[in-house]
Amino acid sequence: MSDAGDERELVAAMAELQAAEERVAEALRVFLARDPVTGRPVHGRIGRAAQLTGWGEQRVKETATPALAERRRAKRDSRGTEDRR
């Protein structure tokens, strides 16, 4: 196979992977939704989701709650700039 053909195949596979990750993220948001009666997270769901996906708990939490990922990223970035001073 030519280099151009290899590259096209890789680009197509990456697009499929990204679409699959988006579907997993949406399923995680539903699976990890708060209990409508208590408003609290359902006990044990994050750990179970981590087992099912093979991802770590932090990635599961950040995937289900993008705002959490942004806060953690901002915190890391601010800590990194302080270290450089």
PDB file of C-alpha atoms in Angstrom, residues 6-47:
ATOM      1  CA  ASP A   6      -1.805   4.420   4.517  1.00  0.00           C
ATOM      2  CA  GLU A   7      -2.439   7.989   5.559  1.00  0.00           C
ATOM      3  CA  ARG A   8      -6.036   7.914   4.290  1.00  0.00           C
ATOM      4  CA  GLU A   9      -6.612   4.680   6.175  1.00  0.00           C
ATOM      5  CA  LEU A  10      -5.193   6.200   9.371  1.00  0.00           C
ATOM      6  CA  VAL A  11      -7.322   9.356   9.011  1.00  0.00           C
ATOM      7  CA  ALA A  12     -10.452   7.244   8.478  1.00  0.00           C
ATOM      8  CA  ALA A  13      -9.653   5.062  11.491  1.00  0.00           C
ATOM      9  CA  MET A  14      -9.072   8.134  13.682  1.00  0.00           C
ATOM     10  CA  ALA A  15     -12.420   9.602  12.618  1.00  0.00           C
ATOM     11  CA  GLU A  16     -14.144   6.336  13.554  1.00  0.00           C
ATOM     12  CA  LEU A  17     -12.326   6.273  16.892  1.00  0.00           C
ATOM     13  CA  GLN A  18     -13.340   9.846  17.709  1.00  0.00           C
ATOM     14  CA  ALA A  19     -16.972   9.086  16.858  1.00  0.00           C
ATOM     15  CA  ALA A  20     -16.870   5.998  19.071  1.00  0.00           C
ATOM     16  CA  GLU A  21     -15.356   7.993  21.959  1.00  0.00           C
ATOM     17  CA  GLU A  22     -18.155  10.550  21.626  1.00  0.00           C
ATOM     18  CA  ARG A  23     -20.748   7.754  21.848  1.00  0.00           C
ATOM     19  CA  VAL A  24     -19.001   6.323  24.933  1.00  0.00           C
ATOM     20  CA  ALA A  25     -18.921   9.791  26.528  1.00  0.00           C
ATOM     21  CA  GLU A  26     -22.656  10.235  25.970  1.00  0.00           C
ATOM     22  CA  ALA A  27     -23.363   6.768  27.392  1.00  0.00           C
ATOM     23  CA  LEU A  28     -21.215   7.615  30.434  1.00  0.00           C
ATOM     24  CA  ARG A  29     -23.174  10.826  31.016  1.00  0.00           C
ATOM     25  CA  VAL A  30     -26.385   8.812  31.076  1.00  0.00           C
ATOM     26  CA  PHE A  31     -24.916   6.010  33.219  1.00  0.00           C
ATOM     27  CA  LEU A  32     -23.458   8.474  35.722  1.00  0.00           C
ATOM     28  CA  ALA A  33     -26.480  10.768  35.884  1.00  0.00           C
ATOM     29  CA  ARG A  34     -27.514  11.823  39.352  1.00  0.00           C
ATOM     30  CA  ASP A  35     -30.439  10.089  41.018  1.00  0.00           C
ATOM     31  CA  PRO A  36     -33.523  12.188  40.186  1.00  0.00           C
ATOM     32  CA  VAL A  37     -34.983  11.739  43.692  1.00  0.00           C
ATOM     33  CA  THR A  38     -31.926  12.474  45.838  1.00  0.00           C
ATOM     34  CA  GLY A  39     -29.886  14.525  43.368  1.00  0.00           C
ATOM     35  CA  ARG A  40     -26.802  12.567  44.421  1.00  0.00           C
ATOM     36  CA  PRO A  41     -24.563  10.408  42.238  1.00  0.00           C
ATOM     37  CA  VAL A  42     -25.498   6.736  42.206  1.00  0.00           C
ATOM     38  CA  HIS A  43     -23.066   4.908  44.498  1.00  0.00           C
ATOM     39  CA  GLY A  44     -20.421   2.774  42.777  1.00  0.00           C
ATOM     40  CA  ARG A  45     -21.156   3.875  39.234  1.00  0.00           C
ATOM     41  CA  ILE A  46     -17.852   5.652  38.597  1.00  0.00           C
ATOM     42  CA  GLY A  47     -15.820   2.598  39.594  1.00  0.00           C
TER      43      GLY A  47
END
